[in-house]
Amino acid sequence: DAGVIQSPRHEVTEMGQEVTLRCKPISGHDYLFWYRQTMMRGLELLIYFNNNVPIDDSGMPEDRFSAKMPNASFSTLKIQPSEPRDSAVYFCASSLWETGNTIYFGEGSWLTVV
Amino acid sequence: AQKVTQAQTEISVVEKEDVTLDCVYETRDTTYYLFWYKQPPSGELVFLIRRNSFDEQNEISGRYSWNFQKSTSSFNFTITASQVVDSAVYFCALFIQGGSEKLVFGKGTKLTVNP
């Protein structure tokens, strides 16, 4: 079975540019999460969706960050404009409430803003 | 508030040694899940185990075992006869069912297994 698929795996961009990270959750899962990992803050939840609806975006750091889930099989996390402090690994994860919400993570998108 | 503490920042062992990674959690909720994830040098987060708050049975999976004790709010992870491939950062995490649906992570323990 395919796991959570993220793209791109690695992205290097210049400050001020728009960055779009993409995620395909595990088929049938009803929760989707975006996490960010940095050395300073560890793993932190940015936003999560339930049945494509954003439920809690309190972890989104600034208005420069936005996330969408237009359908059950696709989500994006956008940063516009990007800044060097956005450099981090961004993980997408998904889970199915009915089976106890084991949360499976993608391989991460490694973002470097120079 | 929920919190997960992994007091061991780094551990270094020699191959074939047993090693225990500690995890202490805080929550006032009675229904919750505890997780362990492994993050190898390649960076992905690999799910290892989930345990719900009503099941205090210890679990063994090959060389891995988990000891869940509600009395001490601990969910420790033991690797028996460690191998170099076990070198990774291990995260303990807490999830509250019906709460914020947020998986709260500890800071992680970096395990290095030397040959």
Tab-separated table of C-alpha atoms in Angstrom:
chain	number	residue	atom	x	y	z
A	1	ASP	CA	0.000	0.000	0.000
A	2	ALA	CA	1.218	3.482	-0.796
A	3	GLY	CA	2.054	5.621	2.173
A	4	VAL	CA	1.780	9.369	2.484
A	5	ILE	CA	3.436	10.932	-0.531
A	6	GLN	CA	5.040	14.340	-0.400
A	7	SER	CA	6.662	16.483	-3.025
A	8	PRO	CA	9.113	17.932	-3.533
A	9	ARG	CA	11.539	16.010	-1.340
A	10	HIS	CA	14.028	18.831	-1.435
A	11	GLU	CA	13.578	22.466	-2.341
A	12	VAL	CA	16.033	25.321	-2.322
A	13	THR	CA	14.563	28.709	-3.002
A	14	GLU	CA	15.458	32.338	-2.653
A	15	MET	CA	13.988	34.558	-0.031
A	16	GLY	CA	10.784	36.171	-1.215
A	17	GLN	CA	9.803	33.357	-3.535
A	18	GLU	CA	6.610	31.375	-3.215
A	19	VAL	CA	6.956	27.781	-2.086
A	20	THR	CA	4.292	25.131	-2.512
A	21	LEU	CA	4.557	21.771	-0.793
A	22	ARG	CA	2.258	18.975	-1.812
A	23	CYS	CA	0.843	15.957	-0.079
A	24	LYS	CA	-1.180	12.914	-1.018
A	25	PRO	CA	-2.523	11.185	2.096
A	26	ILE	CA	-3.113	7.485	2.456
A	27	SER	CA	-6.275	6.556	0.601
A	28	GLY	CA	-9.302	6.463	2.867
A	29	HIS	CA	-7.772	8.457	5.688
A	30	ASP	CA	-9.950	11.245	7.038
A	31	TYR	CA	-7.375	13.312	8.894
A	32	LEU	CA	-4.464	15.159	7.366
A	33	PHE	CA	-1.773	16.964	9.304
A	34	TRP	CA	1.069	19.306	8.408
A	35	TYR	CA	4.010	19.335	10.796
A	36	ARG	CA	7.241	21.284	10.739
A	37	GLN	CA	10.514	20.099	12.219
A	38	THR	CA	13.349	22.405	13.186
A	39	MET	CA	16.307	21.993	15.486
A	40	MET	CA	15.076	24.762	17.749
A	41	ARG	CA	11.413	23.827	18.069
A	42	GLY	CA	11.360	20.143	17.279
A	43	LEU	CA	8.189	18.756	15.695
A	44	GLU	CA	5.255	21.136	15.785
A	45	LEU	CA	1.791	20.886	14.307
A	46	LEU	CA	0.965	23.619	11.830
A	47	ILE	CA	-2.552	22.700	10.777
A	48	TYR	CA	-4.816	19.715	10.434
A	49	PHE	CA	-7.860	18.848	8.358
A	50	ASN	CA	-10.731	16.480	8.982
A	51	ASN	CA	-12.646	15.369	5.909
A	52	ASN	CA	-10.932	18.132	3.923
A	53	VAL	CA	-12.020	20.864	6.339
A	54	PRO	CA	-9.361	22.815	8.261
A	55	ILE	CA	-10.001	22.263	11.945
A	56	ASP	CA	-7.105	23.839	13.765
A	57	ASP	CA	-4.628	26.206	12.161
A	58	SER	CA	-3.381	27.739	15.383
A	59	GLY	CA	0.082	26.400	14.690
A	60	MET	CA	0.481	28.272	11.416
A	61	PRO	CA	3.208	30.771	12.215
A	62	GLU	CA	2.140	33.725	10.125
A	63	ASP	CA	-0.155	34.859	7.387
A	64	ARG	CA	2.573	33.971	4.959
A	65	PHE	CA	1.587	30.352	5.492
A	66	SER	CA	-1.569	28.883	4.029
A	67	ALA	CA	-2.854	25.357	3.539
A	68	LYS	CA	-5.603	23.892	1.445
A	69	MET	CA	-7.200	20.528	0.951
A	70	PRO	CA	-9.385	20.705	-2.154
A	71	ASN	CA	-10.188	17.000	-2.034
A	72	ALA	CA	-9.567	13.888	0.011
A	73	SER	CA	-6.441	12.945	-1.877
A	74	PHE	CA	-4.515	16.191	-2.068
A	75	SER	CA	-3.293	18.992	0.145
A	76	THR	CA	-0.908	21.898	-0.268
A	77	LEU	CA	1.068	24.029	2.116
A	78	LYS	CA	2.096	27.351	0.661
A	79	ILE	CA	4.569	29.904	1.938
A	80	GLN	CA	4.476	33.313	0.299
A	81	PRO	CA	6.828	35.101	0.570
A	82	SER	CA	9.373	32.691	1.952
A	83	GLU	CA	12.025	33.723	4.472
A	84	PRO	CA	15.244	32.026	5.608
A	85	ARG	CA	13.679	31.189	8.979
A	86	ASP	CA	11.155	29.012	7.159
A	87	SER	CA	13.948	26.563	6.395
A	88	ALA	CA	12.853	23.285	7.936
A	89	VAL	CA	11.536	19.835	7.173
A	90	TYR	CA	7.818	19.863	6.516
A	91	PHE	CA	5.976	16.622	7.137
A	92	CYS	CA	2.557	15.682	5.963
A	93	ALA	CA	0.760	12.920	7.850
A	94	SER	CA	-2.593	11.214	7.708
A	95	SER	CA	-4.746	9.002	9.874
A	96	LEU	CA	-8.097	7.253	10.060
A	97	TRP	CA	-10.164	8.028	13.133
A	98	GLU	CA	-12.018	4.760	13.059
A	99	THR	CA	-8.864	2.721	13.553
A	100	GLY	CA	-7.617	4.735	16.484
A	101	ASN	CA	-5.856	7.475	14.650
A	102	THR	CA	-2.461	5.948	14.088
A	103	ILE	CA	-0.726	8.794	12.323
A	104	TYR	CA	1.475	7.917	9.381
A	105	PHE	CA	4.015	10.390	8.096
A	106	GLY	CA	5.381	11.087	4.669
A	107	GLU	CA	9.090	11.287	4.022
A	108	GLY	CA	9.135	15.036	4.462
A	109	SER	CA	9.930	18.009	2.276
A	110	TRP	CA	13.296	19.557	3.099
A	111	LEU	CA	13.023	23.294	2.487
A	112	THR	CA	15.973	25.640	2.398
A	113	VAL	CA	15.365	29.350	1.886
A	114	VAL	CA	18.511	31.311	1.054
B	1	ALA	CA	-1.975	20.776	28.954
B	2	GLN	CA	-0.306	17.790	27.384
B	3	LYS	CA	3.408	17.270	27.542
B	4	VAL	CA	5.914	14.574	26.663
B	5	THR	CA	9.355	14.483	28.219
B	6	GLN	CA	12.254	12.488	26.888
B	7	ALA	CA	14.956	13.291	29.352
B	8	GLN	CA	17.727	11.496	27.465
B	9	THR	CA	18.943	13.749	24.702
B	10	GLU	CA	21.590	11.370	23.397
B	11	ILE	CA	22.565	7.805	24.136
B	12	SER	CA	25.552	5.927	22.795
B	13	VAL	CA	25.931	2.176	23.106
B	14	VAL	CA	28.003	-0.583	21.624
B	15	GLU	CA	26.373	-3.112	19.368
B	16	LYS	CA	24.578	-5.955	21.165
B	17	GLU	CA	23.960	-3.892	24.262
B	18	ASP	CA	20.408	-3.454	25.499
B	19	VAL	CA	19.192	0.131	25.698
B	20	THR	CA	16.083	1.723	27.194
B	21	LEU	CA	14.667	5.021	26.018
B	22	ASP	CA	12.575	6.832	28.583
B	23	CYS	CA	9.322	8.661	27.986
B	24	VAL	CA	7.195	10.445	30.569
B	25	TYR	CA	3.935	12.076	29.637
B	26	GLU	CA	1.481	14.476	31.241
B	27	THR	CA	-2.228	14.669	30.634
B	28	ARG	CA	-5.417	14.956	32.617
B	29	ASP	CA	-7.418	13.106	30.023
B	30	THR	CA	-8.331	9.493	30.617
B	31	THR	CA	-8.469	8.485	26.968
B	32	TYR	CA	-5.269	8.935	25.051
B	33	TYR	CA	-2.767	7.181	22.843
B	34	LEU	CA	0.962	6.934	23.125
B	35	PHE	CA	3.252	6.471	20.169
B	36	TRP	CA	6.860	5.831	19.354
B	37	TYR	CA	8.375	6.928	16.074
B	38	LYS	CA	11.830	6.339	14.657
B	39	GLN	CA	13.636	8.921	12.555
B	40	PRO	CA	16.694	7.382	10.886
B	41	PRO	CA	19.427	9.549	9.354
B	42	SER	CA	17.511	9.562	6.073
B	43	GLY	CA	14.912	11.738	7.794
B	44	GLU	CA	11.578	9.988	7.463
B	45	LEU	CA	9.376	9.351	10.493
B	46	VAL	CA	8.597	5.691	10.910
B	47	PHE	CA	5.713	4.556	13.066
B	48	LEU	CA	6.732	1.891	15.594
B	49	ILE	CA	3.879	1.415	18.032
B	50	ARG	CA	0.633	2.840	19.352
B	51	ARG	CA	-0.731	2.073	22.792
B	52	ASN	CA	-4.074	3.272	24.160
B	53	SER	CA	-4.543	4.403	27.723
B	54	PHE	CA	-6.721	1.445	28.665
B	55	ASP	CA	-4.214	-1.179	27.651
B	56	GLU	CA	-1.291	-1.452	30.016
B	57	GLN	CA	-0.018	-4.707	28.641
B	58	ASN	CA	3.587	-4.590	27.673
B	59	GLU	CA	4.367	-5.367	24.081
B	60	ILE	CA	7.230	-7.113	22.390
B	61	SER	CA	8.036	-7.033	18.719
B	62	GLY	CA	11.244	-8.797	17.882
B	63	ARG	CA	14.057	-6.933	19.596
B	64	TYR	CA	11.745	-4.085	20.549
B	65	SER	CA	9.656	-3.968	23.708
B	66	TRP	CA	7.543	-1.312	25.363
B	67	ASN	CA	6.693	-0.871	29.014
B	68	PHE	CA	3.589	1.214	29.694
B	69	GLN	CA	2.962	2.196	33.314
B	70	LYS	CA	0.081	4.569	34.013
B	71	SER	CA	1.053	4.820	37.670
B	72	THR	CA	4.242	6.610	36.694
B	73	SER	CA	2.945	8.066	33.398
B	74	SER	CA	5.745	6.381	31.541
B	75	PHE	CA	5.996	4.570	28.235
B	76	ASN	CA	9.545	3.313	27.931
B	77	PHE	CA	11.070	1.644	24.916
B	78	THR	CA	13.749	-1.042	25.105
B	79	ILE	CA	15.877	-2.328	22.278
B	80	THR	CA	17.486	-5.668	23.028
B	81	ALA	CA	20.782	-6.614	21.429
B	82	SER	CA	21.062	-3.280	19.647
B	83	GLN	CA	22.357	-3.104	16.093
B	84	VAL	CA	23.994	-0.330	14.116
B	85	VAL	CA	20.805	0.003	12.051
B	86	ASP	CA	18.982	1.042	15.214
B	87	SER	CA	20.898	4.319	15.179
B	88	ALA	CA	18.262	7.018	14.852
B	89	VAL	CA	16.323	9.639	16.730
B	90	TYR	CA	13.388	8.154	18.583
B	91	PHE	CA	10.320	10.217	19.405
B	92	CYS	CA	7.656	9.499	21.946
B	93	ALA	CA	4.309	11.197	21.325
B	94	LEU	CA	0.938	11.655	22.990
B	95	PHE	CA	-2.438	11.931	21.293
B	96	ILE	CA	-5.671	12.876	23.037
B	97	GLN	CA	-8.735	11.243	21.513
B	98	GLY	CA	-11.574	13.719	21.163
B	99	GLY	CA	-9.370	16.598	22.160
B	100	SER	CA	-7.332	18.802	19.949
B	101	GLU	CA	-6.426	15.829	17.782
B	102	LYS	CA	-2.873	17.009	18.133
B	103	LEU	CA	0.050	14.629	18.342
B	104	VAL	CA	2.384	16.137	20.922
B	105	PHE	CA	5.971	15.040	20.517
B	106	GLY	CA	8.827	14.803	22.931
B	107	LYS	CA	12.138	16.346	21.942
B	108	GLY	CA	13.508	12.978	20.879
B	109	THR	CA	16.406	10.783	21.957
B	110	LYS	CA	19.284	10.332	19.589
B	111	LEU	CA	20.561	6.773	19.781
B	112	THR	CA	23.934	5.893	18.354
B	113	VAL	CA	24.886	2.238	18.173
B	114	ASN	CA	28.571	1.771	17.562
B	115	PRO	CA	30.012	-1.376	16.014
